[in-house]
Amino acid sequence: MKLEVRGVEEGQPIPEKFAFGVFSEQDHMSFGPNRNPELVWSGAPEGTKSFVVMMFDPDVPSVADDVNQEGKTVPADLPRVDFFHWLLTDIPANIGRIPEGEDSDGVLPKGKDHGPGPIGVRGVNNYTQFLAGNPDMAGTYAGYDGPCPPWNDEIIHHYHFEVHALDVDSLGLEGEFDGNDVRQAMAGHVLASARVTGTYTLNPDLR
């Protein structure tokens, strides 16, 4: 299988128009355009009945105590965990493209609806947990929400865009399912996969 993420080159920085947060001299971070990039895929094997699209950041701090705190940094050697930014399941087998801005165009405080979306079924991304303590932003975040790594992190974050061809029409996931639910449901059903990885940072020392 082949996946193209238009505007994102393998191993290169992700453009700000796809980001949830962009660098700000005054406040470290301000909201970005938060548009989902255009995805185009091809070469799915015979027997493909649906696709899953996911994007995740494997470089998120496992402990958030020092995240975005003045006078502190998130050390490079801190253990890291996956943070899911985009989950779409049950994409019909005859679809091979998601247009730019189709699943997200701007930051929506309190999030977007989960369940059936413009293309496929939206799972819940990890901004749901990350913003839970912010009364202006807390809500259920589904579909695409782009990069916004800690502005005081010592490492550049990587973002894996993936498409998976499955041998089932539906994963049968409903409600507020998350990335781990998708991975568990996909197990044993993946016929082929493709990945494109971009990078992003809000740390001015790494830009």
PDB file of C-alpha atoms in Angstrom:
ATOM      1  CA  MET A   1       0.000   0.000   0.000  1.00  0.00           C
ATOM      2  CA  LYS A   2       1.019   3.581  -0.564  1.00  0.00           C
ATOM      3  CA  LEU A   3      -0.044   6.594   1.489  1.00  0.00           C
ATOM      4  CA  GLU A   4       0.463  10.236   0.575  1.00  0.00           C
ATOM      5  CA  VAL A   5      -0.146  13.007   3.096  1.00  0.00           C
ATOM      6  CA  ARG A   6      -0.227  16.076   0.898  1.00  0.00           C
ATOM      7  CA  GLY A   7       1.871  18.864   2.382  1.00  0.00           C
ATOM      8  CA  VAL A   8       3.740  16.526   4.746  1.00  0.00           C
ATOM      9  CA  GLU A   9       7.050  15.098   3.570  1.00  0.00           C
ATOM     10  CA  GLU A  10       8.473  12.004   5.255  1.00  0.00           C
ATOM     11  CA  GLY A  11      10.612  13.029   8.220  1.00  0.00           C
ATOM     12  CA  GLN A  12      10.021  16.756   7.676  1.00  0.00           C
ATOM     13  CA  PRO A  13       8.191  19.387   9.787  1.00  0.00           C
ATOM     14  CA  ILE A  14       4.401  19.438   9.533  1.00  0.00           C
ATOM     15  CA  PRO A  15       3.083  22.793   8.223  1.00  0.00           C
ATOM     16  CA  GLU A  16       1.371  25.005  10.789  1.00  0.00           C
ATOM     17  CA  LYS A  17      -1.937  24.942   8.907  1.00  0.00           C
ATOM     18  CA  PHE A  18      -2.358  21.335  10.093  1.00  0.00           C
ATOM     19  CA  ALA A  19      -1.556  22.152  13.744  1.00  0.00           C
ATOM     20  CA  PHE A  20      -3.814  22.627  16.761  1.00  0.00           C
ATOM     21  CA  GLY A  21      -1.172  24.897  18.315  1.00  0.00           C
ATOM     22  CA  VAL A  22       1.342  27.243  16.678  1.00  0.00           C
ATOM     23  CA  PHE A  23       4.326  29.076  18.138  1.00  0.00           C
ATOM     24  CA  SER A  24       3.620  32.456  19.738  1.00  0.00           C
ATOM     25  CA  GLU A  25       6.323  34.838  20.999  1.00  0.00           C
ATOM     26  CA  GLN A  26       3.982  36.252  23.634  1.00  0.00           C
ATOM     27  CA  ASP A  27       2.222  33.177  25.016  1.00  0.00           C
ATOM     28  CA  HIS A  28       4.412  30.293  23.740  1.00  0.00           C
ATOM     29  CA  MET A  29       1.393  28.865  21.911  1.00  0.00           C
ATOM     30  CA  SER A  30      -1.741  30.075  20.163  1.00  0.00           C
ATOM     31  CA  PHE A  31      -4.428  28.116  18.334  1.00  0.00           C
ATOM     32  CA  GLY A  32      -3.583  27.055  14.801  1.00  0.00           C
ATOM     33  CA  PRO A  33      -5.742  26.489  11.687  1.00  0.00           C
ATOM     34  CA  ASN A  34      -6.134  22.823  12.738  1.00  0.00           C
ATOM     35  CA  ARG A  35      -7.032  21.573   9.259  1.00  0.00           C
ATOM     36  CA  ASN A  36      -6.678  17.895   8.564  1.00  0.00           C
ATOM     37  CA  PRO A  37      -4.274  17.280   5.682  1.00  0.00           C
ATOM     38  CA  GLU A  38      -5.377  15.570   2.504  1.00  0.00           C
ATOM     39  CA  LEU A  39      -4.728  11.839   2.571  1.00  0.00           C
ATOM     40  CA  VAL A  40      -4.540   9.753  -0.598  1.00  0.00           C
ATOM     41  CA  TRP A  41      -3.891   6.022  -0.553  1.00  0.00           C
ATOM     42  CA  SER A  42      -3.744   3.245  -3.111  1.00  0.00           C
ATOM     43  CA  GLY A  43      -2.626  -0.339  -3.605  1.00  0.00           C
ATOM     44  CA  ALA A  44      -4.953  -1.980  -1.093  1.00  0.00           C
ATOM     45  CA  PRO A  45      -4.854  -5.770  -1.426  1.00  0.00           C
ATOM     46  CA  GLU A  46      -7.646  -7.914  -2.761  1.00  0.00           C
ATOM     47  CA  GLY A  47     -10.174  -8.683  -0.052  1.00  0.00           C
ATOM     48  CA  THR A  48     -10.048  -5.219   1.522  1.00  0.00           C
ATOM     49  CA  LYS A  49     -13.477  -4.384   2.943  1.00  0.00           C
ATOM     50  CA  SER A  50     -12.754  -1.188   4.887  1.00  0.00           C
ATOM     51  CA  PHE A  51      -9.997   1.173   6.000  1.00  0.00           C
ATOM     52  CA  VAL A  52      -8.884   2.677   9.285  1.00  0.00           C
ATOM     53  CA  VAL A  53      -7.045   6.004   9.387  1.00  0.00           C
ATOM     54  CA  MET A  54      -5.146   7.009  12.486  1.00  0.00           C
ATOM     55  CA  MET A  55      -2.571   9.590  13.468  1.00  0.00           C
ATOM     56  CA  PHE A  56      -0.661   9.440  16.718  1.00  0.00           C
ATOM     57  CA  ASP A  57       2.317  10.989  18.488  1.00  0.00           C
ATOM     58  CA  PRO A  58       4.506   8.423  20.319  1.00  0.00           C
ATOM     59  CA  ASP A  59       6.582  11.140  22.025  1.00  0.00           C
ATOM     60  CA  VAL A  60       4.093  12.487  24.568  1.00  0.00           C
ATOM     61  CA  PRO A  61       5.376  12.776  28.166  1.00  0.00           C
ATOM     62  CA  SER A  62       4.145   9.963  30.404  1.00  0.00           C
ATOM     63  CA  VAL A  63       4.133  12.422  33.318  1.00  0.00           C
ATOM     64  CA  ALA A  64       2.598  15.852  32.674  1.00  0.00           C
ATOM     65  CA  ASP A  65       3.758  17.658  35.842  1.00  0.00           C
ATOM     66  CA  ASP A  66       6.256  19.914  34.036  1.00  0.00           C
ATOM     67  CA  VAL A  67       4.369  20.288  30.747  1.00  0.00           C
ATOM     68  CA  ASN A  68       4.081  23.936  29.620  1.00  0.00           C
ATOM     69  CA  GLN A  69       5.372  25.215  32.986  1.00  0.00           C
ATOM     70  CA  GLU A  70       7.438  28.400  33.092  1.00  0.00           C
ATOM     71  CA  GLY A  71      11.023  27.845  34.236  1.00  0.00           C
ATOM     72  CA  LYS A  72      10.840  24.071  33.674  1.00  0.00           C
ATOM     73  CA  THR A  73      11.544  21.685  30.829  1.00  0.00           C
ATOM     74  CA  VAL A  74      10.235  18.257  29.931  1.00  0.00           C
ATOM     75  CA  PRO A  75      13.436  16.161  29.927  1.00  0.00           C
ATOM     76  CA  ALA A  76      14.341  14.131  26.869  1.00  0.00           C
ATOM     77  CA  ASP A  77      14.806  10.963  28.925  1.00  0.00           C
ATOM     78  CA  LEU A  78      11.272  11.000  30.352  1.00  0.00           C
ATOM     79  CA  PRO A  79       9.327   7.873  29.280  1.00  0.00           C
ATOM     80  CA  ARG A  80       6.908   8.611  26.453  1.00  0.00           C
ATOM     81  CA  VAL A  81       3.437   7.343  25.525  1.00  0.00           C
ATOM     82  CA  ASP A  82       1.143   7.408  22.478  1.00  0.00           C
ATOM     83  CA  PHE A  83      -1.266  10.327  22.046  1.00  0.00           C
ATOM     84  CA  PHE A  84      -3.930   9.754  19.394  1.00  0.00           C
ATOM     85  CA  HIS A  85      -4.810  12.757  17.220  1.00  0.00           C
ATOM     86  CA  TRP A  86      -7.065  11.156  14.603  1.00  0.00           C
ATOM     87  CA  LEU A  87      -9.171   8.018  14.487  1.00  0.00           C
ATOM     88  CA  LEU A  88     -11.483   7.078  11.635  1.00  0.00           C
ATOM     89  CA  THR A  89     -12.888   3.566  11.301  1.00  0.00           C
ATOM     90  CA  ASP A  90     -15.251   1.814   8.883  1.00  0.00           C
ATOM     91  CA  ILE A  91     -14.104   3.844   5.864  1.00  0.00           C
ATOM     92  CA  PRO A  92     -15.668   2.077   2.858  1.00  0.00           C
ATOM     93  CA  ALA A  93     -13.323   0.085   0.615  1.00  0.00           C
ATOM     94  CA  ASN A  94     -14.139   2.253  -2.435  1.00  0.00           C
ATOM     95  CA  ILE A  95     -12.710   5.383  -0.778  1.00  0.00           C
ATOM     96  CA  GLY A  96      -9.035   6.276  -1.194  1.00  0.00           C
ATOM     97  CA  ARG A  97      -8.942   9.949  -0.311  1.00  0.00           C
ATOM     98  CA  ILE A  98      -9.825  12.321   2.516  1.00  0.00           C
ATOM     99  CA  PRO A  99      -9.820  15.955   1.316  1.00  0.00           C
ATOM    100  CA  GLU A 100      -7.965  18.641   3.254  1.00  0.00           C
ATOM    101  CA  GLY A 101     -10.231  20.228   5.862  1.00  0.00           C
ATOM    102  CA  GLU A 102     -12.929  17.566   5.475  1.00  0.00           C
ATOM    103  CA  ASP A 103     -12.673  16.264   9.040  1.00  0.00           C
ATOM    104  CA  SER A 104     -11.359  19.390  10.784  1.00  0.00           C
ATOM    105  CA  ASP A 105     -11.104  23.084   9.908  1.00  0.00           C
ATOM    106  CA  GLY A 106     -10.236  25.122  12.992  1.00  0.00           C
ATOM    107  CA  VAL A 107     -10.035  24.511  16.729  1.00  0.00           C
ATOM    108  CA  LEU A 108     -13.487  23.842  18.169  1.00  0.00           C
ATOM    109  CA  PRO A 109     -13.587  24.424  21.949  1.00  0.00           C
ATOM    110  CA  LYS A 110     -15.221  21.442  23.661  1.00  0.00           C
ATOM    111  CA  GLY A 111     -14.542  19.280  20.616  1.00  0.00           C
ATOM    112  CA  LYS A 112     -16.295  17.646  17.676  1.00  0.00           C
ATOM    113  CA  ASP A 113     -18.890  14.878  17.779  1.00  0.00           C
ATOM    114  CA  HIS A 114     -17.848  11.246  17.771  1.00  0.00           C
ATOM    115  CA  GLY A 115     -19.638   8.657  15.669  1.00  0.00           C
ATOM    116  CA  PRO A 116     -20.375   8.860  11.932  1.00  0.00           C
ATOM    117  CA  GLY A 117     -18.517  11.785  10.348  1.00  0.00           C
ATOM    118  CA  PRO A 118     -17.973  13.089   6.824  1.00  0.00           C
ATOM    119  CA  ILE A 119     -15.917   9.960   6.079  1.00  0.00           C
ATOM    120  CA  GLY A 120     -16.047   6.879   8.288  1.00  0.00           C
ATOM    121  CA  VAL A 121     -16.735   6.782  12.015  1.00  0.00           C
ATOM    122  CA  ARG A 122     -14.880   9.152  14.324  1.00  0.00           C
ATOM    123  CA  GLY A 123     -13.134   7.860  17.400  1.00  0.00           C
ATOM    124  CA  VAL A 124     -12.202  10.014  20.385  1.00  0.00           C
ATOM    125  CA  ASN A 125      -8.721  11.555  20.428  1.00  0.00           C
ATOM    126  CA  ASN A 126      -6.586  12.254  23.492  1.00  0.00           C
ATOM    127  CA  TYR A 127      -7.322  15.983  23.660  1.00  0.00           C
ATOM    128  CA  THR A 128     -10.391  14.754  25.543  1.00  0.00           C
ATOM    129  CA  GLN A 129      -8.146  13.851  28.478  1.00  0.00           C
ATOM    130  CA  PHE A 130      -5.550  16.573  27.979  1.00  0.00           C
ATOM    131  CA  LEU A 131      -8.090  19.422  28.114  1.00  0.00           C
ATOM    132  CA  ALA A 132     -10.393  17.902  30.752  1.00  0.00           C
ATOM    133  CA  GLY A 133      -9.182  20.315  33.430  1.00  0.00           C
ATOM    134  CA  ASN A 134      -9.705  23.445  31.318  1.00  0.00           C
ATOM    135  CA  PRO A 135     -13.254  24.762  31.853  1.00  0.00           C
ATOM    136  CA  ASP A 136     -13.184  26.710  28.567  1.00  0.00           C
ATOM    137  CA  MET A 137     -12.044  23.728  26.493  1.00  0.00           C
ATOM    138  CA  ALA A 138     -13.143  20.550  28.299  1.00  0.00           C
ATOM    139  CA  GLY A 139     -15.242  18.208  26.184  1.00  0.00           C
ATOM    140  CA  THR A 140     -15.139  15.155  23.954  1.00  0.00           C
ATOM    141  CA  TYR A 141     -12.725  15.610  21.066  1.00  0.00           C
ATOM    142  CA  ALA A 142     -13.306  13.330  18.079  1.00  0.00           C
ATOM    143  CA  GLY A 143     -11.938  13.154  14.562  1.00  0.00           C
ATOM    144  CA  TYR A 144      -8.816  15.154  13.712  1.00  0.00           C
ATOM    145  CA  ASP A 145      -7.074  17.580  16.040  1.00  0.00           C
ATOM    146  CA  GLY A 146      -3.515  18.377  15.033  1.00  0.00           C
ATOM    147  CA  PRO A 147      -0.124  18.722  16.729  1.00  0.00           C
ATOM    148  CA  CYS A 148       0.348  20.798  19.873  1.00  0.00           C
ATOM    149  CA  PRO A 149       3.342  19.372  21.758  1.00  0.00           C
ATOM    150  CA  PRO A 150       4.581  20.961  25.001  1.00  0.00           C
ATOM    151  CA  TRP A 151       6.427  24.182  24.239  1.00  0.00           C
ATOM    152  CA  ASN A 152       9.051  23.292  26.858  1.00  0.00           C
ATOM    153  CA  ASP A 153       9.776  19.755  25.635  1.00  0.00           C
ATOM    154  CA  GLU A 154      13.424  18.957  24.967  1.00  0.00           C
ATOM    155  CA  ILE A 155      12.576  16.666  22.048  1.00  0.00           C
ATOM    156  CA  ILE A 156      10.920  17.130  18.668  1.00  0.00           C
ATOM    157  CA  HIS A 157       7.694  15.126  18.389  1.00  0.00           C
ATOM    158  CA  HIS A 158       6.923  12.676  15.593  1.00  0.00           C
ATOM    159  CA  TYR A 159       3.467  12.180  14.109  1.00  0.00           C
ATOM    160  CA  HIS A 160       2.593   8.932  12.387  1.00  0.00           C
ATOM    161  CA  PHE A 161      -0.194   9.088   9.787  1.00  0.00           C
ATOM    162  CA  GLU A 162      -1.366   5.545   9.058  1.00  0.00           C
ATOM    163  CA  VAL A 163      -3.924   3.831   6.860  1.00  0.00           C
ATOM    164  CA  HIS A 164      -4.822   0.187   7.427  1.00  0.00           C
ATOM    165  CA  ALA A 165      -6.683  -2.061   4.987  1.00  0.00           C
ATOM    166  CA  LEU A 166      -8.967  -4.487   6.825  1.00  0.00           C
ATOM    167  CA  ASP A 167     -10.766  -7.708   5.930  1.00  0.00           C
ATOM    168  CA  VAL A 168     -13.978  -6.626   7.705  1.00  0.00           C
ATOM    169  CA  ASP A 169     -16.627  -4.068   6.737  1.00  0.00           C
ATOM    170  CA  SER A 170     -16.834  -2.672  10.258  1.00  0.00           C
ATOM    171  CA  LEU A 171     -14.908  -2.893  13.522  1.00  0.00           C
ATOM    172  CA  GLY A 172     -18.218  -2.657  15.358  1.00  0.00           C
ATOM    173  CA  LEU A 173     -16.986   0.161  17.595  1.00  0.00           C
ATOM    174  CA  GLU A 174     -19.552   2.615  18.919  1.00  0.00           C
ATOM    175  CA  GLY A 175     -19.678   5.461  21.412  1.00  0.00           C
ATOM    176  CA  GLU A 176     -16.518   7.091  22.740  1.00  0.00           C
ATOM    177  CA  PHE A 177     -13.977   4.538  21.536  1.00  0.00           C
ATOM    178  CA  ASP A 178     -10.300   5.494  21.607  1.00  0.00           C
ATOM    179  CA  GLY A 179      -7.055   4.514  19.942  1.00  0.00           C
ATOM    180  CA  ASN A 180      -6.440   1.474  22.106  1.00  0.00           C
ATOM    181  CA  ASP A 181      -9.950   0.231  21.308  1.00  0.00           C
ATOM    182  CA  VAL A 182      -9.211   0.584  17.594  1.00  0.00           C
ATOM    183  CA  ARG A 183      -5.903  -1.263  17.854  1.00  0.00           C
ATOM    184  CA  GLN A 184      -7.506  -4.117  19.763  1.00  0.00           C
ATOM    185  CA  ALA A 185     -10.420  -4.369  17.326  1.00  0.00           C
ATOM    186  CA  MET A 186      -8.072  -4.322  14.298  1.00  0.00           C
ATOM    187  CA  ALA A 187      -5.881  -7.133  15.604  1.00  0.00           C
ATOM    188  CA  GLY A 188      -5.974 -10.061  13.197  1.00  0.00           C
ATOM    189  CA  HIS A 189      -7.846  -8.098  10.518  1.00  0.00           C
ATOM    190  CA  VAL A 190      -5.085  -5.960   8.940  1.00  0.00           C
ATOM    191  CA  LEU A 191      -4.274  -6.957   5.346  1.00  0.00           C
ATOM    192  CA  ALA A 192      -1.834  -4.106   4.665  1.00  0.00           C
ATOM    193  CA  SER A 193      -0.728  -0.771   6.122  1.00  0.00           C
ATOM    194  CA  ALA A 194       1.091   2.373   5.063  1.00  0.00           C
ATOM    195  CA  ARG A 195       2.614   5.207   7.098  1.00  0.00           C
ATOM    196  CA  VAL A 196       3.940   8.739   6.654  1.00  0.00           C
ATOM    197  CA  THR A 197       5.736  10.434   9.555  1.00  0.00           C
ATOM    198  CA  GLY A 198       6.111  14.187  10.065  1.00  0.00           C
ATOM    199  CA  THR A 199       7.633  16.183  12.912  1.00  0.00           C
ATOM    200  CA  TYR A 200       6.544  19.199  14.949  1.00  0.00           C
ATOM    201  CA  THR A 201       7.761  21.325  17.848  1.00  0.00           C
ATOM    202  CA  LEU A 202       6.704  24.483  19.662  1.00  0.00           C
ATOM    203  CA  ASN A 203      10.064  24.797  21.458  1.00  0.00           C
ATOM    204  CA  PRO A 204      11.823  27.830  19.943  1.00  0.00           C
ATOM    205  CA  ASP A 205      15.205  26.255  20.733  1.00  0.00           C
ATOM    206  CA  LEU A 206      14.381  23.313  18.446  1.00  0.00           C
ATOM    207  CA  ARG A 207      12.656  25.144  15.602  1.00  0.00           C
TER     208      ARG A 207
END
